[in-house]
Short mmCIF file of C-alpha atoms and ligand atoms in Angstrom, two decimals:
data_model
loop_
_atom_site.label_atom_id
_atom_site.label_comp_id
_atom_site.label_asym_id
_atom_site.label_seq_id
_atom_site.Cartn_x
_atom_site.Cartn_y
_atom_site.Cartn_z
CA UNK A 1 18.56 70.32 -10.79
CA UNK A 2 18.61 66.73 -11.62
CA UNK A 3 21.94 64.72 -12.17
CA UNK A 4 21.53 64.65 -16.18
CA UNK A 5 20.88 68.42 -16.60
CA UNK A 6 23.60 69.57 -13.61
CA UNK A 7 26.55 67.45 -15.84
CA UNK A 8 25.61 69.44 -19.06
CA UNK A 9 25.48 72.24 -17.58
CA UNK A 10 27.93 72.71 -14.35
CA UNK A 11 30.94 74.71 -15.28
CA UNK A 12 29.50 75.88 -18.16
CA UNK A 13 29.02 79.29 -19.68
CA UNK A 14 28.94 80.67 -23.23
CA UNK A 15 31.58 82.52 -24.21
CA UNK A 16 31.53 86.37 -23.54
CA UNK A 17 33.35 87.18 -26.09
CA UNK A 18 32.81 85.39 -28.97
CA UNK A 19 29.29 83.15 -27.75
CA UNK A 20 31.19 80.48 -28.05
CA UNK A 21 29.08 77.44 -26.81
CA UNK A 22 31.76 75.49 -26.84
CA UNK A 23 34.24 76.48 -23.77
CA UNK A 24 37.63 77.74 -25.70
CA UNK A 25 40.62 76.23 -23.96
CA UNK A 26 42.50 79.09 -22.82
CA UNK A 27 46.51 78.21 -23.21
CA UNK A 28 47.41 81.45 -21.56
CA UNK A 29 50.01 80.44 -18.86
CA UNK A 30 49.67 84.34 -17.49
CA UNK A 31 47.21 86.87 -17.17
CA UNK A 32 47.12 90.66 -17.83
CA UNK A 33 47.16 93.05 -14.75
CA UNK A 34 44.87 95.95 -14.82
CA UNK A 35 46.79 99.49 -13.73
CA UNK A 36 46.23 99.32 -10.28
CA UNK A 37 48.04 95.80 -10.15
CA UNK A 38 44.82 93.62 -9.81
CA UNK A 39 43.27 90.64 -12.20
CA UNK A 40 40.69 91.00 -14.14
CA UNK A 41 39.00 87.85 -13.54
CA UNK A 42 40.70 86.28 -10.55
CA UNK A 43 43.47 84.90 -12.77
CA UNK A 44 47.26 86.05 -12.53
CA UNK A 45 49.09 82.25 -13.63
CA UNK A 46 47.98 79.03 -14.90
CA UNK A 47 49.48 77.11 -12.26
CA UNK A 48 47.34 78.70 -9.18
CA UNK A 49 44.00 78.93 -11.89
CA UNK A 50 42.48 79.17 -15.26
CA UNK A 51 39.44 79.10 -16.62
CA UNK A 52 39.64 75.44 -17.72
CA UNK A 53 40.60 74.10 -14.30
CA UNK A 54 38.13 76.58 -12.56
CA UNK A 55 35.05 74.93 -15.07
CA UNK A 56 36.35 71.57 -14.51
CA UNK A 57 36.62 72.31 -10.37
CA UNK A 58 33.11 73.76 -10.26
CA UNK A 59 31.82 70.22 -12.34
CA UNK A 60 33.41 68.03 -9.85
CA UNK A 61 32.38 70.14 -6.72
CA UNK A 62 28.65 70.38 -8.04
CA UNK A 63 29.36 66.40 -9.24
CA UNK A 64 29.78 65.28 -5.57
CA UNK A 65 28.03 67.90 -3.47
CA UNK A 66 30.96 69.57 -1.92
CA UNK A 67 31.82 73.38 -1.22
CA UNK A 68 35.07 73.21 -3.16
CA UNK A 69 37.26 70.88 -5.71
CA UNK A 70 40.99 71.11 -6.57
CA UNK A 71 41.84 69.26 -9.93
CA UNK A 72 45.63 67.40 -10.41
CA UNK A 73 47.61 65.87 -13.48
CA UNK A 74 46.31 62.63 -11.80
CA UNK A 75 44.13 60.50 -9.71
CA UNK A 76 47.71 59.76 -7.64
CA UNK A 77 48.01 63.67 -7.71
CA UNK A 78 45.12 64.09 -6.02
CA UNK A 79 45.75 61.35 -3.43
CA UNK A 80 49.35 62.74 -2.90
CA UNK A 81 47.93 66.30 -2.13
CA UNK A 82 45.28 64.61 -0.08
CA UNK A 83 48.47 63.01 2.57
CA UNK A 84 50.53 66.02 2.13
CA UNK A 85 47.66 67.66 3.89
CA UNK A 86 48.88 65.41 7.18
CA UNK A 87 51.69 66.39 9.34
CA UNK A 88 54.36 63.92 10.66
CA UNK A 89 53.16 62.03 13.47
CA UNK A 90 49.40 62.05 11.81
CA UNK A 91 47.69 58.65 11.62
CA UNK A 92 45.98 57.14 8.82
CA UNK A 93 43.70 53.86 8.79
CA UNK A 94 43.37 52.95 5.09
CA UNK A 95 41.89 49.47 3.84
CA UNK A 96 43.88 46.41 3.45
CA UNK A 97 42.60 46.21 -0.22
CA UNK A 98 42.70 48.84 -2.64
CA UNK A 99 43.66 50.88 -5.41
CA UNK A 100 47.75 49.79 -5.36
CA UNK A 101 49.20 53.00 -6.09
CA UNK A 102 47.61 54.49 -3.45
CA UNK A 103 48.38 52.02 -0.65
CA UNK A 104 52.14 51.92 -1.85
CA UNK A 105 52.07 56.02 -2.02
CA UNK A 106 51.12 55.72 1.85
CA UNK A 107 53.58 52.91 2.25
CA UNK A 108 56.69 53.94 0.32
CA UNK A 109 56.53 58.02 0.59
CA UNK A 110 54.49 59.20 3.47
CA UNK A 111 55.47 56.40 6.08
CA UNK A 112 58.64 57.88 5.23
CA UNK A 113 57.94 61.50 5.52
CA UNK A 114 56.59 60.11 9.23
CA UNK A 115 52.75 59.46 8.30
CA UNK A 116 51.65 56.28 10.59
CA UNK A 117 49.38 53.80 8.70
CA UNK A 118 47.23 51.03 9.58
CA UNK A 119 46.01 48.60 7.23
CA UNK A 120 42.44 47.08 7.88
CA UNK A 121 39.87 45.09 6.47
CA UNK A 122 37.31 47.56 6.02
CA UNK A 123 34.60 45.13 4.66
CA UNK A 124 33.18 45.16 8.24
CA UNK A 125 33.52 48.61 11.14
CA UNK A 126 35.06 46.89 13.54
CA UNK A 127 38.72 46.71 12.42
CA UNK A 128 38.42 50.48 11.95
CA UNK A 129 37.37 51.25 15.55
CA UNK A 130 39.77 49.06 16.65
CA UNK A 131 42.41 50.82 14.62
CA UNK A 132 42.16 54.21 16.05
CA UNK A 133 44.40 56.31 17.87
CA UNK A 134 44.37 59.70 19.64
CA UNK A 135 46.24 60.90 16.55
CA UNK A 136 44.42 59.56 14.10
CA UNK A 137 43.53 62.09 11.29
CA UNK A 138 42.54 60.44 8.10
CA UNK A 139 40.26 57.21 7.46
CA UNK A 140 40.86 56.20 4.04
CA UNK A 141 38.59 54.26 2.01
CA UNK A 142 37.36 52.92 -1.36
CA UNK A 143 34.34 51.15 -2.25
CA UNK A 144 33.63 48.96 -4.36
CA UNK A 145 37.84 48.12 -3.86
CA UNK A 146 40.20 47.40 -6.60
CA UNK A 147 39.70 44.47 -7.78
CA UNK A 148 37.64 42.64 -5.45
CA UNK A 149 35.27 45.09 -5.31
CA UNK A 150 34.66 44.60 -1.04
CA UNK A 151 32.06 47.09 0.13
CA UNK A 152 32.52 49.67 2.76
CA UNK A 153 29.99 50.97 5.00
CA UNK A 154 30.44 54.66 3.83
CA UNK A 155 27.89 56.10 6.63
CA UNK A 156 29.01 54.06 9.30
CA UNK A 157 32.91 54.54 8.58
CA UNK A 158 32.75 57.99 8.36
CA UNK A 159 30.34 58.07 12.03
CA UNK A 160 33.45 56.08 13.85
CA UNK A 161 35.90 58.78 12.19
CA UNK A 162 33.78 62.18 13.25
CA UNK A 163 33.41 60.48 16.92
CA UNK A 164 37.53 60.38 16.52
CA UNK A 165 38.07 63.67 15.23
CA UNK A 166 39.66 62.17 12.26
CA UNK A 167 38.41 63.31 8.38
CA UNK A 168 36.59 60.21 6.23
CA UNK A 169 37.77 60.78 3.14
CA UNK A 170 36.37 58.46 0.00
CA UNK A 171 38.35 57.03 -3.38
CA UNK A 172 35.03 56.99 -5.37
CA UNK A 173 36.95 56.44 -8.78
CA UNK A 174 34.61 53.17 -9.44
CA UNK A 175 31.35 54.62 -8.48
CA UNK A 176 30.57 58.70 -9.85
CA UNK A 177 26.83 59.25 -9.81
CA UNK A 178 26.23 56.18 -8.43
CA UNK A 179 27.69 56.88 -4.65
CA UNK A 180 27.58 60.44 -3.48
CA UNK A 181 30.40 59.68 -0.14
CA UNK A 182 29.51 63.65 0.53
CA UNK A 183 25.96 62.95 1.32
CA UNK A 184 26.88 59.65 3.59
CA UNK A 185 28.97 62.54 5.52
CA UNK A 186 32.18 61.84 4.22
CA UNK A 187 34.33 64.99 4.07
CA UNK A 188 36.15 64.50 1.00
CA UNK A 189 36.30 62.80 -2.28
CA UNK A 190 39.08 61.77 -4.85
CA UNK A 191 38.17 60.52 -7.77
CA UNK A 192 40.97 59.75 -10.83
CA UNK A 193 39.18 61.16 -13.31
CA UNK A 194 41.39 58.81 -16.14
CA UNK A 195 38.53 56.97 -15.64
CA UNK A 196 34.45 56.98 -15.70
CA UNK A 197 34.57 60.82 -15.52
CA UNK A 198 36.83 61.16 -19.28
CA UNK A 199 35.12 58.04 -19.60
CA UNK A 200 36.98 57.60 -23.06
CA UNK A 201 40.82 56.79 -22.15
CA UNK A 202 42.27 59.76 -23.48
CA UNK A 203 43.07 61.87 -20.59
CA UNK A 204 44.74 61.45 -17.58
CA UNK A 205 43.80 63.61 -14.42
CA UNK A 206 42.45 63.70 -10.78
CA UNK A 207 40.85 65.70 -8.73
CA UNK A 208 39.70 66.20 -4.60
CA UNK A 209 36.60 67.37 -3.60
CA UNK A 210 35.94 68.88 -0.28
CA UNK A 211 32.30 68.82 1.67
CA UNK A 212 33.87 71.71 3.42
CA UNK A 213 35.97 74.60 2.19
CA UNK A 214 37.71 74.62 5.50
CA UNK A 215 41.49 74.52 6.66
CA UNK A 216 42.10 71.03 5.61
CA UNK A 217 40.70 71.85 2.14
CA UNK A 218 42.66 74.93 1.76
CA UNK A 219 45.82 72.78 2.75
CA UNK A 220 44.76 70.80 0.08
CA UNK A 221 44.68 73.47 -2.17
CA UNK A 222 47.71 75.17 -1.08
CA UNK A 223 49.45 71.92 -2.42
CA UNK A 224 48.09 71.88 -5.51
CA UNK A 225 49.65 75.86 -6.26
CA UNK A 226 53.01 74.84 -4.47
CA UNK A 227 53.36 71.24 -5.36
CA UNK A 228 52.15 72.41 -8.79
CA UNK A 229 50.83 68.74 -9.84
CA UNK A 230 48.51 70.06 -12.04
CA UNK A 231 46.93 69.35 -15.17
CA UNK A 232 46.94 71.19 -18.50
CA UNK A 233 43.95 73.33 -19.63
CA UNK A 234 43.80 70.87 -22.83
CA UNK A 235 43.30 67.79 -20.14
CA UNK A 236 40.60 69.88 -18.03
CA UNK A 237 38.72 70.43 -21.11
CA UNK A 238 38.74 66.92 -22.23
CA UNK A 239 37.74 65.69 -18.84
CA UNK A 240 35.12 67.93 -18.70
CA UNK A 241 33.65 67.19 -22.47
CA UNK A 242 33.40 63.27 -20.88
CA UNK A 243 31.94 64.87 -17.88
CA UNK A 244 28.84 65.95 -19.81
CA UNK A 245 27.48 62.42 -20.53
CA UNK A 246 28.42 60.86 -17.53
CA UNK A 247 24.94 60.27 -15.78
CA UNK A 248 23.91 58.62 -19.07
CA UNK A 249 27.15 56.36 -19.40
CA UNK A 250 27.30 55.36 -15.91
CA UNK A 251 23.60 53.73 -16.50
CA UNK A 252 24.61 51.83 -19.65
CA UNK A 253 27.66 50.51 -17.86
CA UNK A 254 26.18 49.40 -14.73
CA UNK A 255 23.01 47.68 -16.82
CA UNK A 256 25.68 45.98 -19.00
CA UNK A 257 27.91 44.96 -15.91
CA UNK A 258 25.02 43.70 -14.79
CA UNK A 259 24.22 41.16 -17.35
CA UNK A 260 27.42 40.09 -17.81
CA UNK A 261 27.76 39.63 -14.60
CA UNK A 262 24.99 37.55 -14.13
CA UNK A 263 26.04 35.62 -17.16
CA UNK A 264 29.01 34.80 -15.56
CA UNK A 265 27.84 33.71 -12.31
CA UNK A 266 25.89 30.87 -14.15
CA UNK A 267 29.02 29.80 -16.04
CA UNK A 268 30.35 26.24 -14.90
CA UNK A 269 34.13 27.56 -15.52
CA UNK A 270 33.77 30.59 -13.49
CA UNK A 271 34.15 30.01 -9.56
CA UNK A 272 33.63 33.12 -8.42
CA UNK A 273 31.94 36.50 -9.44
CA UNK A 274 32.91 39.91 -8.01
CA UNK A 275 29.91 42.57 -8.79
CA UNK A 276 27.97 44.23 -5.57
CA UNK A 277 24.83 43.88 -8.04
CA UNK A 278 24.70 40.26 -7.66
CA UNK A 279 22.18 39.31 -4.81
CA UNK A 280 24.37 36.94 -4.17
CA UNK A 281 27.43 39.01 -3.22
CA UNK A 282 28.37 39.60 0.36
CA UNK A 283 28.41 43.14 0.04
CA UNK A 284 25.10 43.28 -1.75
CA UNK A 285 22.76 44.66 0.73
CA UNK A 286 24.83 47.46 2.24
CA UNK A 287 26.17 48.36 -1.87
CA UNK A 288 22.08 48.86 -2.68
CA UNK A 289 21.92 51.03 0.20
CA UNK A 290 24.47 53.50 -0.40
CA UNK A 291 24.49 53.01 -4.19
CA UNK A 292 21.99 53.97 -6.88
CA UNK A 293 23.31 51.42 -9.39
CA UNK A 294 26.78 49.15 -8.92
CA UNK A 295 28.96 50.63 -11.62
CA UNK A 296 30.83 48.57 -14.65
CA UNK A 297 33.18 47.23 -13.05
CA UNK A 298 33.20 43.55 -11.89
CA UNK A 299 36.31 40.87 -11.56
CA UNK A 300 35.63 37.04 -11.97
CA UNK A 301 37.64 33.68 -10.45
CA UNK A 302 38.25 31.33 -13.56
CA UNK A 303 38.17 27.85 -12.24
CA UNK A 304 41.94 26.71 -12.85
CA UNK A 305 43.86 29.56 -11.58
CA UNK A 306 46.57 31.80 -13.11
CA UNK A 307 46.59 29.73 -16.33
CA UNK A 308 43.28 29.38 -17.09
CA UNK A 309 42.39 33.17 -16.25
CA UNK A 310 45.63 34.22 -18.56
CA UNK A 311 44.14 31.77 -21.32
CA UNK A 312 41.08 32.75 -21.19
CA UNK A 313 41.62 36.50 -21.58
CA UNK A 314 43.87 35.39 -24.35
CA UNK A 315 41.32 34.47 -26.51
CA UNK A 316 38.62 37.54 -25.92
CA UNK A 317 38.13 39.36 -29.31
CA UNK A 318 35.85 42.13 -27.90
CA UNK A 319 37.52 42.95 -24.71
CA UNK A 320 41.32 44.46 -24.88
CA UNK A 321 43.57 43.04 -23.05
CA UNK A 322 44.34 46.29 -20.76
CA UNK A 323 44.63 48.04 -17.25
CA UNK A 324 42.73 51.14 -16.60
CA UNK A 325 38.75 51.17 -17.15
CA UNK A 326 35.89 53.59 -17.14
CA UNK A 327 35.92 53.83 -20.99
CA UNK A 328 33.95 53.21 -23.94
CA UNK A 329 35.64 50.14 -24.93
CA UNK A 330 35.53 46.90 -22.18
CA UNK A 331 38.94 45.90 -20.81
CA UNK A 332 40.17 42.87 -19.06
CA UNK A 333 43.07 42.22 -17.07
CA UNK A 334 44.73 39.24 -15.31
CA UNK A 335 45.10 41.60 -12.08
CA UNK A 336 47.72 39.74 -10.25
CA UNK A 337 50.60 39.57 -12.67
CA UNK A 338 50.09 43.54 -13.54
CA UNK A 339 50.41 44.82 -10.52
CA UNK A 340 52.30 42.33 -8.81
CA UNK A 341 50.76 44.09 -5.77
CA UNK A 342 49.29 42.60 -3.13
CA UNK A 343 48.88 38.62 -2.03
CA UNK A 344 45.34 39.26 -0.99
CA UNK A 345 44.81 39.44 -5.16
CA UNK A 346 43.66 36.01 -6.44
CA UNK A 347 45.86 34.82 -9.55
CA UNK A 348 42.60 33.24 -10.93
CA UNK A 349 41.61 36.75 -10.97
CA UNK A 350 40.33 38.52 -14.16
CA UNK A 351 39.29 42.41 -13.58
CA UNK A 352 37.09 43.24 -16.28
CA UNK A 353 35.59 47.15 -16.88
CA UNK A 354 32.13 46.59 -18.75
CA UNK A 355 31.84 49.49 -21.58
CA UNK A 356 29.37 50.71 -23.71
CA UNK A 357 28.79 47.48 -26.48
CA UNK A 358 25.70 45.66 -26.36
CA UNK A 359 25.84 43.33 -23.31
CA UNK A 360 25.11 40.38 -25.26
CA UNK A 361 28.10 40.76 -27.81
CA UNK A 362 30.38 41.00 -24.66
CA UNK A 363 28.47 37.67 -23.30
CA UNK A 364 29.29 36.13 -26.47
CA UNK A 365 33.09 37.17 -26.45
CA UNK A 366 33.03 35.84 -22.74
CA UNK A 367 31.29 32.62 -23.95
CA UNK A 368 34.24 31.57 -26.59
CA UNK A 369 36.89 32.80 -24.38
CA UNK A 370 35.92 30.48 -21.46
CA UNK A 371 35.34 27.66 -23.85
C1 PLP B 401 43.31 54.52 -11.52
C2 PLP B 401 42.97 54.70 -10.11
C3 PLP B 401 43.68 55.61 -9.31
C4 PLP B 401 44.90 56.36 -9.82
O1 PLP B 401 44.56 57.29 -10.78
P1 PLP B 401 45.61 57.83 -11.89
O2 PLP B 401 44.80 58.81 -12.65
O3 PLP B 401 46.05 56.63 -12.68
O4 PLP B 401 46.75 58.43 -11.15
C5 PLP B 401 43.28 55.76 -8.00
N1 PLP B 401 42.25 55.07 -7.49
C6 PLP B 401 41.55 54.19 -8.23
C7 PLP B 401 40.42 53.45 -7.59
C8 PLP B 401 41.87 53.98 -9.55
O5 PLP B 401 41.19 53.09 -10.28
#
């Protein structure tokens, strides 16, 4: 089955009862047992399943490749179950740049709880090797990273990790469709699906998705029943409804992130442009390898700094001034004074997430903001 035809139609199924061809959300927190004590479809109470979560899981799973998804109230959720999976004393490499609530849920929580973490520039393999230890478990990545979007070998990351023992797992938030970290042989995949996957910023979720349903997965899952971070069967059906158009969206952002990022790159008050798509970029060659298209998101250097990057997104009229990204409507943030998060985050820095106007209306709002 091709990409466009597996996202209509993964985790779906008319109705039984009614041929419904629209899902129905099923509220039911709890679920009738038959005489002899057993369920009549698998499902006792809404925290361990429901049919929502179930349709959503089976979408992601068949999404990515992998034998088995478990679906949270967030993409942080889903990371959190992800390290809970780790025992004290377990060591994780995770990049030096990435999403921020991730690398301060390592830093903050699990260091804490007696995780060991080493930060690395994972633009290249050889901080990674160099970073292991005989207890490493875990190599974390994310590529294209938040908000430089650095590229990381997927294939050969996840090589160095299996000769380790350790699991490669991938944050692949920026990049559905377009990277498939499963078929790079990456064990497992987050994704916040807050983003491209509701792809209209009106649901908030997460989920994991396993290339194996082995022990660690089933730790995983285990997690997500006792930890109980998970989200409602309103939100799965939401997320799912954006689901269905993803292949389609994902094109018209990355062909519109392209433009504009080309446009930008030409632009005398823009130092430096952030978008693997760019032959140009550093990361280019090894992105069009492991990626089918680079995604909408891009983040730009205005020349001037702080100031001129906060000035300029003053004045867009198109793109809202917000965090967050993946929707239908383009965003653009001055990075650095959001998150106040890391040093390695330029404060000439705008992150912009490329949505579904016509390119050259966002070139336009680009052109009068930068002046
Ligand atoms: C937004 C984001 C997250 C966190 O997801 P939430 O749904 O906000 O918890 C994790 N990773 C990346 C790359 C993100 O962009």
């Amino acid at each position: 089955m091709r990409i466009e035809t597996l996202a209509v139609h993964a985790g779906h199924e008319v109705d039984q009862t009614t041929g419904a061809v629209s899902v129905p959300i099923h509220l039911s927190t709890t679920f009738e047992r038959e005489a002899d004590g057993g369920y009549r479809s698998g499902f006792s109470y809404s925290r361990s399943d429901n049919p929502n979560r179930r349709a959503l899981e089976q979408a992601m799973a068949a999404l990515e490749g992998g034998a088995a998804a478990a679906a949270f109230g967030s993409g942080l959720a889903a990371t959190a179950a992800v390290f809970q999976a780790l025992a004290p004393g377990d060591h994780v490499i995770a990049p030096d740049e990435g999403y921020h609530g991730a690398l301060k849920l390592l830093r903050d929580v699990f260091v804490r709880w007696g995780v060991e973490v080493a930060f690395v520039d994972m633009t290249g393999t050889d901080a990674v090797r160099a970073a292991l230890r005989s207890n490493t478990k875990l190599v974390w990545t994310e590529t294209p990273s938040n908000p430089q979007l650095k590229i990381t070998d997927l294939a050969s990351v996840a090589r160095i990790a299996k000769e380790a023992g350790a699991l490669c797992a991938c944050d692949n938030t920026w990049a559905p469709i377009v990277q498939k970290p499963l078929t790079l042989g990456l064990d497992l995949v987050v994704h916040s699906t807050t983003k491209y996957i509701g792809g209209h910023c009106d649901v908030t979720g997460g989920v994991v998705i396993a290339r194996e349903d082995g022990e660690f997965f089933q730790r995983v899952r285990a997690n997500q029943n006792l930890v109980g971070g998970v989200p409602s069967p309103f939100d799965c059906w939401l997320t799912l409804r954006g689901f269905r158009t993803l292949p389609w969206r994902m094109r018209a952002h990355s062909e519109n992130a392209l433009k504009v990022a080309t446009f930008l790159s030409e632009h005398p008050r823009v130092e430096r442009v952030n978008y693997p798509g760019l032959a140009s970029n550093s990361g280019h060659e090894l992105a069009a390898r492991q990626m089918s298209a680079f995604s909408g998101m891009l983040s730009f250097e205005v020349r001037g700094g702080r100031e001129a990057a906060v000035a300029a997104a003053a004045k867009t009229r198109l793109f809202i001034r917000a965090t967050s990204l993946g929707g239908v409507e383009s965003l653009i943030e001055h990075r650095a004074s959001i998150t106040g998060e890391s040093p390695l985050t330029p404060q000439g820095l705008l992150r912009v997430s490329i949505g579904l106007e016509h390119p050259d209306d966002l070139i336009d709002d680009l052109l009068q903001a930068l002046g």
